[in-house]
Coordinates of C-alpha atoms and ligand atoms in Angstrom, one line a residue:
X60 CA -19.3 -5.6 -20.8
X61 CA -16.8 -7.1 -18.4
X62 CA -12.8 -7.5 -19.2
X63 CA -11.6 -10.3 -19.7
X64 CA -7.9 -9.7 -19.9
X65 CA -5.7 -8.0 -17.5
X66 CA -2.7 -6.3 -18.1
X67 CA -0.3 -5.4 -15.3
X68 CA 2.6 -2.5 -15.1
X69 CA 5.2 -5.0 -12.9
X70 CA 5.1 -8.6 -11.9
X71 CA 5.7 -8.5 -8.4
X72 CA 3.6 -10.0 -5.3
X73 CA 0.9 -7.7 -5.8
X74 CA 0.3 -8.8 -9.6
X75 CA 0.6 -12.7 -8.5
X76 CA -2.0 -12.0 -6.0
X77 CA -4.4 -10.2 -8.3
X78 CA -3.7 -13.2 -10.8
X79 CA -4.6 -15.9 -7.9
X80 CA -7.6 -14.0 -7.2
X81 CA -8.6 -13.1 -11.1
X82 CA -8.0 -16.8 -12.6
X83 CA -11.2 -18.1 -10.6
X84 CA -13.3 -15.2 -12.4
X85 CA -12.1 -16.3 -16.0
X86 CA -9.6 -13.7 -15.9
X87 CA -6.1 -13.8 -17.8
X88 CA -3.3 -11.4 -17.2
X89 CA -0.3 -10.4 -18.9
X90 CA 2.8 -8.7 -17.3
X91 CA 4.5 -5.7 -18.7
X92 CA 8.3 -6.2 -16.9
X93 CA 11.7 -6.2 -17.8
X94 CA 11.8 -9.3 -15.1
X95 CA 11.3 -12.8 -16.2
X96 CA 11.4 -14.8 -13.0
X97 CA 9.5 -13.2 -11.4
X98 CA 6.8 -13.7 -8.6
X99 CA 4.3 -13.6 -11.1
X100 CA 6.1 -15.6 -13.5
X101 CA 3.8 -18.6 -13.5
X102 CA 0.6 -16.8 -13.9
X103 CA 0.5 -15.7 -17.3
X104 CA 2.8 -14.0 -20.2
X105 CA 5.4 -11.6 -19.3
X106 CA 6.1 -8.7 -21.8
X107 CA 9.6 -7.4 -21.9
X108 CA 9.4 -3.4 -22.2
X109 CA 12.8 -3.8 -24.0
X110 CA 11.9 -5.7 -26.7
X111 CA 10.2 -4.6 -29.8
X112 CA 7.0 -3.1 -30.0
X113 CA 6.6 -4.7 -26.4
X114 CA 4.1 -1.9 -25.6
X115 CA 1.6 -2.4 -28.8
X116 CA 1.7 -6.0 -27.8
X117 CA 1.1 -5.8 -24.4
X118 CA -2.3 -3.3 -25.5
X119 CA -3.0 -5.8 -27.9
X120 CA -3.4 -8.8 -25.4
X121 CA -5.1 -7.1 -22.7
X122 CA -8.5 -5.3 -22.1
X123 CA -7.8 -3.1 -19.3
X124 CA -4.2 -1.9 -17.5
X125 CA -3.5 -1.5 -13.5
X126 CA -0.2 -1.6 -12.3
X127 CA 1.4 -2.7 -9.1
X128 CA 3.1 0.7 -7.7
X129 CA 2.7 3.9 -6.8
X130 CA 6.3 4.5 -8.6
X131 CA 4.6 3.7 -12.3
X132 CA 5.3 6.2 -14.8
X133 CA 2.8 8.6 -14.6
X134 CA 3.7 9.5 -18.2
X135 CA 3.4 5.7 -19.7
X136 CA 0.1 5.6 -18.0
X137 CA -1.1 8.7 -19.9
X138 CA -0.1 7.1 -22.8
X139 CA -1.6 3.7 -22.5
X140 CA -5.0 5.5 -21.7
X141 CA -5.2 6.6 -25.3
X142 CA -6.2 3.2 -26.2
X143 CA -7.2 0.8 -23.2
X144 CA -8.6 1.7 -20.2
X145 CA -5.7 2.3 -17.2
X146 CA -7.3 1.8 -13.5
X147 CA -6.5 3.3 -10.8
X148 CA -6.6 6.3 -13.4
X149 CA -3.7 9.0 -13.8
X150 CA -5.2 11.5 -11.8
X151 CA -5.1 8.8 -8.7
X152 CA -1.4 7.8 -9.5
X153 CA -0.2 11.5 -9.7
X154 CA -1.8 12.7 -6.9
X155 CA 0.4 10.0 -4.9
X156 CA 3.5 10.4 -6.4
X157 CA 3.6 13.9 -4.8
X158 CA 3.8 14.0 -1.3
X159 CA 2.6 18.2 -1.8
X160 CA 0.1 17.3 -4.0
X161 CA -1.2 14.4 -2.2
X162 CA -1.4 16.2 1.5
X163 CA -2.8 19.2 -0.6
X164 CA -5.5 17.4 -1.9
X165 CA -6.3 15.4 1.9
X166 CA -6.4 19.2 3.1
X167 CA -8.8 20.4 0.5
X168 CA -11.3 17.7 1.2
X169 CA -11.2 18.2 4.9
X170 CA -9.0 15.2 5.8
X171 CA -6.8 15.8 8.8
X172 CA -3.1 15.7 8.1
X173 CA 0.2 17.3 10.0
X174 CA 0.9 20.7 9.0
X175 CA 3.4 21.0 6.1
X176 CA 5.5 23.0 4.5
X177 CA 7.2 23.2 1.4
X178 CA 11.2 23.3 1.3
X179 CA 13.3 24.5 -1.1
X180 CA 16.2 25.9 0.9
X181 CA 18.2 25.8 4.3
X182 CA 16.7 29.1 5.0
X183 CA 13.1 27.6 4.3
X184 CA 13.8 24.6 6.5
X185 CA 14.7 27.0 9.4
X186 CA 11.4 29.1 9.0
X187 CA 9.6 25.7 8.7
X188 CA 11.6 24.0 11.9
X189 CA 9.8 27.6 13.4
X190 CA 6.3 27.5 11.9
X191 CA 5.9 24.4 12.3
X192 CA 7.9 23.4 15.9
X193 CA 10.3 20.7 16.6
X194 CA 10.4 18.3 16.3
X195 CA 9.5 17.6 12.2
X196 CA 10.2 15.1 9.5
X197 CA 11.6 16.3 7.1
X198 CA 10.8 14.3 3.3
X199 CA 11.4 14.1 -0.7
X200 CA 8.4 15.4 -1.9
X201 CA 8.4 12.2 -4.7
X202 CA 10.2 8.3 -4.7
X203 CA 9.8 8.1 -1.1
X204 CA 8.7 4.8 0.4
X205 CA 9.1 2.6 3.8
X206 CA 10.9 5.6 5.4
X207 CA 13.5 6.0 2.6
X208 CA 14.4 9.9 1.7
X209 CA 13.3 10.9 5.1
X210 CA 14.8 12.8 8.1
X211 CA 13.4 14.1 11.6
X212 CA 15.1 17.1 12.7
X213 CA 14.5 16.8 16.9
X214 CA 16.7 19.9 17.6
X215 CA 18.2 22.8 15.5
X216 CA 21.6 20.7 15.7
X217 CA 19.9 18.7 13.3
X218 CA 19.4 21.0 10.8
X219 CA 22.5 20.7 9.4
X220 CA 22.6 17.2 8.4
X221 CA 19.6 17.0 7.4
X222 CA 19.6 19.5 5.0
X223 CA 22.7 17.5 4.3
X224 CA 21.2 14.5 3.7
X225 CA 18.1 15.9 1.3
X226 CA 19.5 18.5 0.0
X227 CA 19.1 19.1 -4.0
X228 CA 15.4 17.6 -3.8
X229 CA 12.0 19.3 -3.5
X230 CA 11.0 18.9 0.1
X231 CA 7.9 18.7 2.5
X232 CA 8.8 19.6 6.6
X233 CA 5.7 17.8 8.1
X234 CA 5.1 18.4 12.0
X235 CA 6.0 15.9 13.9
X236 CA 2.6 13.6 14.5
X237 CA 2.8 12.2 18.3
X238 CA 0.3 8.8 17.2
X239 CA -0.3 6.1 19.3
X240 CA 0.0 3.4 16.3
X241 CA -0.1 3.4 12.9
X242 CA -3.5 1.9 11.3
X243 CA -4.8 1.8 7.6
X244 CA -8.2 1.2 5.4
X245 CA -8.6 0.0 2.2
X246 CA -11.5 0.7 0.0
X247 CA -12.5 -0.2 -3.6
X248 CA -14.8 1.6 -6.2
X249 CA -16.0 0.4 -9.3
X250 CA -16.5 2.0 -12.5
X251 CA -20.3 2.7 -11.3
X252 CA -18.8 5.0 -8.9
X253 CA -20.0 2.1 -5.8
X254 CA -17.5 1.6 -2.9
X255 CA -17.0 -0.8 -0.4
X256 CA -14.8 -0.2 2.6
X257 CA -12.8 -3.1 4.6
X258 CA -11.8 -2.8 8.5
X259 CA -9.3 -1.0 9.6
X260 CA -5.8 -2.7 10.3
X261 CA -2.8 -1.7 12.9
X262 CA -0.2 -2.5 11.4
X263 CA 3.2 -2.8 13.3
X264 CA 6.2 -1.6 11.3
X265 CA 10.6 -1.7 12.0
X266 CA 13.3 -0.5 10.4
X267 CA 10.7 1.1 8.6
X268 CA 9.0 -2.6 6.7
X269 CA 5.7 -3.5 7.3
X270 CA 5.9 -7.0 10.1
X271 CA 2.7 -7.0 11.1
X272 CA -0.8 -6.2 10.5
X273 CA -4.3 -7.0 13.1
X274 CA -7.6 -6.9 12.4
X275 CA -9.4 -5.4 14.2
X276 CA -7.7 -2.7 15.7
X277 CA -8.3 -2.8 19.3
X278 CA -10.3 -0.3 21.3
X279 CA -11.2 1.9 18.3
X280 CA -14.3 4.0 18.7
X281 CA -16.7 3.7 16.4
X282 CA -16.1 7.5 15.6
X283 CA -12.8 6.8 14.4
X284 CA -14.1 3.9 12.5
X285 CA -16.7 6.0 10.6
X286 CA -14.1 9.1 10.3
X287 CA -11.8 6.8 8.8
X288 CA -14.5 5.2 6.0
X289 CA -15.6 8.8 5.7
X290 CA -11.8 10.3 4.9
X291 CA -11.4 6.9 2.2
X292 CA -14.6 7.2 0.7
X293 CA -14.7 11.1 0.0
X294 CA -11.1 10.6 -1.7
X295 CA -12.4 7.2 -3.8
X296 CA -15.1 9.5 -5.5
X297 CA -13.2 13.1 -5.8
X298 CA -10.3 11.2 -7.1
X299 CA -12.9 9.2 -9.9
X300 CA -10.9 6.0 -8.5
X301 CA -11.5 2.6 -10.2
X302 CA -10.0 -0.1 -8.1
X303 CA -8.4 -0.2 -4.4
X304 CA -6.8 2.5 -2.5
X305 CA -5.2 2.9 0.6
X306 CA -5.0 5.4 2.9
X307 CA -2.1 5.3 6.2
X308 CA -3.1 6.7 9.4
X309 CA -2.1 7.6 12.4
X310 CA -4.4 7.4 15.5
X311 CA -4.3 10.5 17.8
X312 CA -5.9 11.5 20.8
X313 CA -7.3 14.2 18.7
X314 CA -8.8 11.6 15.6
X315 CA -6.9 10.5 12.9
X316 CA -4.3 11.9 11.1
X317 CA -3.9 11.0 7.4
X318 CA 0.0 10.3 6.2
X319 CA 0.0 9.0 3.0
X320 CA -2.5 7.1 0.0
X321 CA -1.3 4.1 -2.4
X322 CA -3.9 3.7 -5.2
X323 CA -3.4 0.4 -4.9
X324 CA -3.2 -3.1 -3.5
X325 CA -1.3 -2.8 0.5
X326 CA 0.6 -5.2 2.4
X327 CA -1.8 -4.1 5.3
X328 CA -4.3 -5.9 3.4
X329 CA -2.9 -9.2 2.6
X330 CA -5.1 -10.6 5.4
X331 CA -8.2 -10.1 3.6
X332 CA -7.1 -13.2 1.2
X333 CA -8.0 -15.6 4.0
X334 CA -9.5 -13.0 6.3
X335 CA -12.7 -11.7 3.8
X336 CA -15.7 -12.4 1.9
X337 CA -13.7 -11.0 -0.7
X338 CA -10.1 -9.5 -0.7
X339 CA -8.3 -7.0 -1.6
X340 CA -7.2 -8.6 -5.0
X341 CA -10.1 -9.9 -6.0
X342 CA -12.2 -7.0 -5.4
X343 CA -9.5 -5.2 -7.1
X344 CA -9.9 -7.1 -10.0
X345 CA -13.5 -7.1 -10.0
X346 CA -13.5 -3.2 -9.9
X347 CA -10.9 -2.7 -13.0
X348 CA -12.9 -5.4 -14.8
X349 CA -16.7 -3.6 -14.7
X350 CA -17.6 -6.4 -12.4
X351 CA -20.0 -6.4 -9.3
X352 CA -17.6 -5.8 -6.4
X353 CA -17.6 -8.6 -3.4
X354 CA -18.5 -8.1 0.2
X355 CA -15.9 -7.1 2.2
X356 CA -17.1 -8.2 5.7
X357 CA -14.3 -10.4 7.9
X358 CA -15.2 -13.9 7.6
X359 CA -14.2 -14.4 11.0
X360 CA -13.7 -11.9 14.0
X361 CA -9.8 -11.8 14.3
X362 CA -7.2 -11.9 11.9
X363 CA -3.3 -10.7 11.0
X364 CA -0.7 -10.3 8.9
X365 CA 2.9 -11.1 9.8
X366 CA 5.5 -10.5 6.8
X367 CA 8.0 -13.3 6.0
X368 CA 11.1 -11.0 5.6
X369 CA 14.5 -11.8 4.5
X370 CA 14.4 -15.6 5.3
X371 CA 11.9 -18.4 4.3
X372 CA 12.2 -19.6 7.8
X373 CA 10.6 -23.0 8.9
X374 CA 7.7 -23.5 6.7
X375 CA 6.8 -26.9 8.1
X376 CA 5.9 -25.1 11.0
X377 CA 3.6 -22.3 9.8
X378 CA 1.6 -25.6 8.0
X379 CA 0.9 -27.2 11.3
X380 CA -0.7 -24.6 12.6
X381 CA -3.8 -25.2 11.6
X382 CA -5.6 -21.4 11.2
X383 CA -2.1 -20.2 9.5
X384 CA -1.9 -19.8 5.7
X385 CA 1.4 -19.6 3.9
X386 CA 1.8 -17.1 1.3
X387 CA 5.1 -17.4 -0.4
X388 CA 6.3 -15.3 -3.7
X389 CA 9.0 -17.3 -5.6
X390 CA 11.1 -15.2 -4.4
X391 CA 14.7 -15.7 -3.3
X392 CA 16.3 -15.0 0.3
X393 CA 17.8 -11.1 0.7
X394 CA 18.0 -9.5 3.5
X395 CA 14.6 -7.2 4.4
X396 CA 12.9 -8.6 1.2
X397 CA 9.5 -9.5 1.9
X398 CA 9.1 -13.1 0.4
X399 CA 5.8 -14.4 1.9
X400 CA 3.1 -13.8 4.3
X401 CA 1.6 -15.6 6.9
X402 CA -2.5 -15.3 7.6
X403 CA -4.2 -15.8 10.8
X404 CA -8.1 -16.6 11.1
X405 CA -10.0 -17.1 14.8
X406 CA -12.3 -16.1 16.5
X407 CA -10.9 -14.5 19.0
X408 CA -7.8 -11.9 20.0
X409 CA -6.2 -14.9 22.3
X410 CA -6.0 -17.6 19.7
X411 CA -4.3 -15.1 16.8
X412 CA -1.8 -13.4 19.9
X413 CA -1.1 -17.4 20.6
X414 CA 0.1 -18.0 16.9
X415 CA 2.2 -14.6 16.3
X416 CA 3.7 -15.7 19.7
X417 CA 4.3 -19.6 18.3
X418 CA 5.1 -17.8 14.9
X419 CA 7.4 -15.2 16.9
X420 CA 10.4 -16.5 14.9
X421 CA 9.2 -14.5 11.5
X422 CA 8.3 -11.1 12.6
X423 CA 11.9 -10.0 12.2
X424 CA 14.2 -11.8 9.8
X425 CA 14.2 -15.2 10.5
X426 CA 17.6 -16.9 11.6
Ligands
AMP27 P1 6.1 7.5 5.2 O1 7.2 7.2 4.2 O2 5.4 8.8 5.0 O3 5.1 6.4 5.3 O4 6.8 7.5 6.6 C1 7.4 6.4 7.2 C2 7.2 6.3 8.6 O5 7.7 7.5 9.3 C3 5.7 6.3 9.0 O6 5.2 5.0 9.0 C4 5.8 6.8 10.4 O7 6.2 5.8 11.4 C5 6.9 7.8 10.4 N1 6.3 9.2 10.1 C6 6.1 9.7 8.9 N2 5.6 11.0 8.9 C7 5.5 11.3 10.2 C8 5.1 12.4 11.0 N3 4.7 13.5 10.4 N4 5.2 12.4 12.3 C9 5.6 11.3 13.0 N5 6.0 10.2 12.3 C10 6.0 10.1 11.0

């Protein structure tokens, strides 16, 4: 039997995409958010947590729960699992809330990552600035994200303050990965245990946001390619995932080098709206829904991402160009909040580098 109704932890971007990609299937979704005006606002019910048995309502009106971020309580999760089905499953969401727990498990199942330590203590970051060797980036262990809770210690004269800076939380000193660029795959399983993989992105980051992601990533071997479907698919099935994941990687001369999973939707994979047979959100929702999953081949052979950040910036502009597609969120202007995308289809390298150059204006903030 397939769901019909989806319920969603949040109502952000990522649960108005899965909405815009679920209504064509006959699904419905309900949002479990404090926020009311929200970028999912206009896509179905919104359920208050603060109100009154907000939770037995929001069970009661929905089929099966996802949630929009890696930063859902674990706890709640657990609880709604009792009585509806919760995809990505605890085990998935847990695993990624700990950056320990999550590098354990990439090391157990024989996917590269920098060595690590745990830190406790000044004294353990020195040993670990020693096993390890400068320089090392030093992190919280859990709430981490975009570069937040993070410090690299180049030299010992940086111990200091950034044992400062972290102090009082549980921490993990990673070596320091020298990568040429940062790249990412998404993947989807279905309750079968099926998965489908979708090519790998570059994705181009400052200031620590997301500005832009290509497709495909130039110049990758195919050994990296297959390493890289090999490192997402062994995690989809130890993990029992249902729904997408997301794996960050960085690309060495030596392979690549896993840094961190989101069991769930990615920016790096907004391009597949426009981009594939069958994104990321609908694939997404097909998955948590007991539904076939769609083909995730690129509809055409080049295609990017570039974040609208901050700024709206001249809209009438990205809709003259004619293999652009504007994404916006109802979202209001603040400085390095993403509030749109902007897709790019062609055919070939030239014609998308042509339109991020005409589009230059949006890949930072726009004035
Ligand atoms: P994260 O929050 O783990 O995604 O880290 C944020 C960014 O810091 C990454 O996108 C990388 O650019 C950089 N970074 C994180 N870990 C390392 C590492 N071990 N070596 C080098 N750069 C890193």
């Amino acid at each position: 039997m397939t769901a019909k109704r989806v319920g969603v932890i949040g109502s952000g971007q990522l649960g108005r995409m899965m909405a815009l990609a679920g209504t064509p299937l006959d699904i419905e979704f309900v949002f479990y958010d404090e926020a009311t005006e929200s970028p999912s606002a206009r896509l179905g019910e919104t359920i208050q947590p603060s109100t009154s048995n907000s939770l037995e309502s929001f069970l009661a009106s929905v089929d099966v729960v996802t949630y929009e971020s890696e930063n859902t309580d674990a706890d709640l999760v657990a609880r709604i699992n009792k009585s509806k089905p919760v995809y990505p499953g605890e085990n998935s969401l847990r695993r990624s809330q700990h950056r320990l727990v999550e590098k354990n498990t990439f090391r157990d199942l024989g996917i590269k990552t920098a060595n690590f330590l745990r830190v406790t203590t000044k004294d353990e970051l020195i040993k670990a600035t020693k096993e390890l060797g400068l320089p090392i980036v030093l992190k919280t262990t859990t709430m981490g994200y975009d570069g937040k809770g993070q410090a690299v210690v180049k030299t010992d004269s940086d111990i200091d303050s950034a044992w400062e800076a972290l102090k009082g939380n549980e921490l993990i000193a990673e070596a320091f990965v020298n990568f040429s660029r940062e790249l990412s795959i998404i993947a989807v399983r279905d309750i079968q245990g099926n998965t489908r993989t979708y090519p790998l992105a570059e994705n181009d980051h400052s200031d620590g946001i997301l500005r832009v992601s290509q497709v495909p990533v130039t110049g990758l071997s195919q050994a990296k390619q297959k390493e890289a479907e090999s490192y997402i698919t062994t995690l989809l099935d130890h993990l029992g995932h249902v729904g997408v994941i997301t794996l960050e990687l960085f690309d060495t001369d030596s392979g690549l080098i896993a840094n961190e999973m989101a069991p769930r939707v990615h920016n790096s994979g907004h391009w597949t709206i426009e981009g594939t047979a069958s994104s990321q959100f609908e694939n997404h929702v097909r998955a948590i829904c007991g539904m076939p999953l769609g083909s995730t081949q690129a509809r055409q052979s080049n295609a990017a991402m570039i974040n609208i950040i901050g700024k709206h910036g001249d809209r009438e502009k990205v809709l003259s160009i004619p293999n652009a597609f504007l994404h916006t969120y109802s979202k209001t202007e603040r400085k390095n909040r993403k509030i749109g995308h902007i897709n790019l289809i062609a055919d070939s390298k030239d014609e998308i580098e042509n339109a991020i150059t005409e589009l230059t204006e949006f890949i930072n903030e726009c004035g």
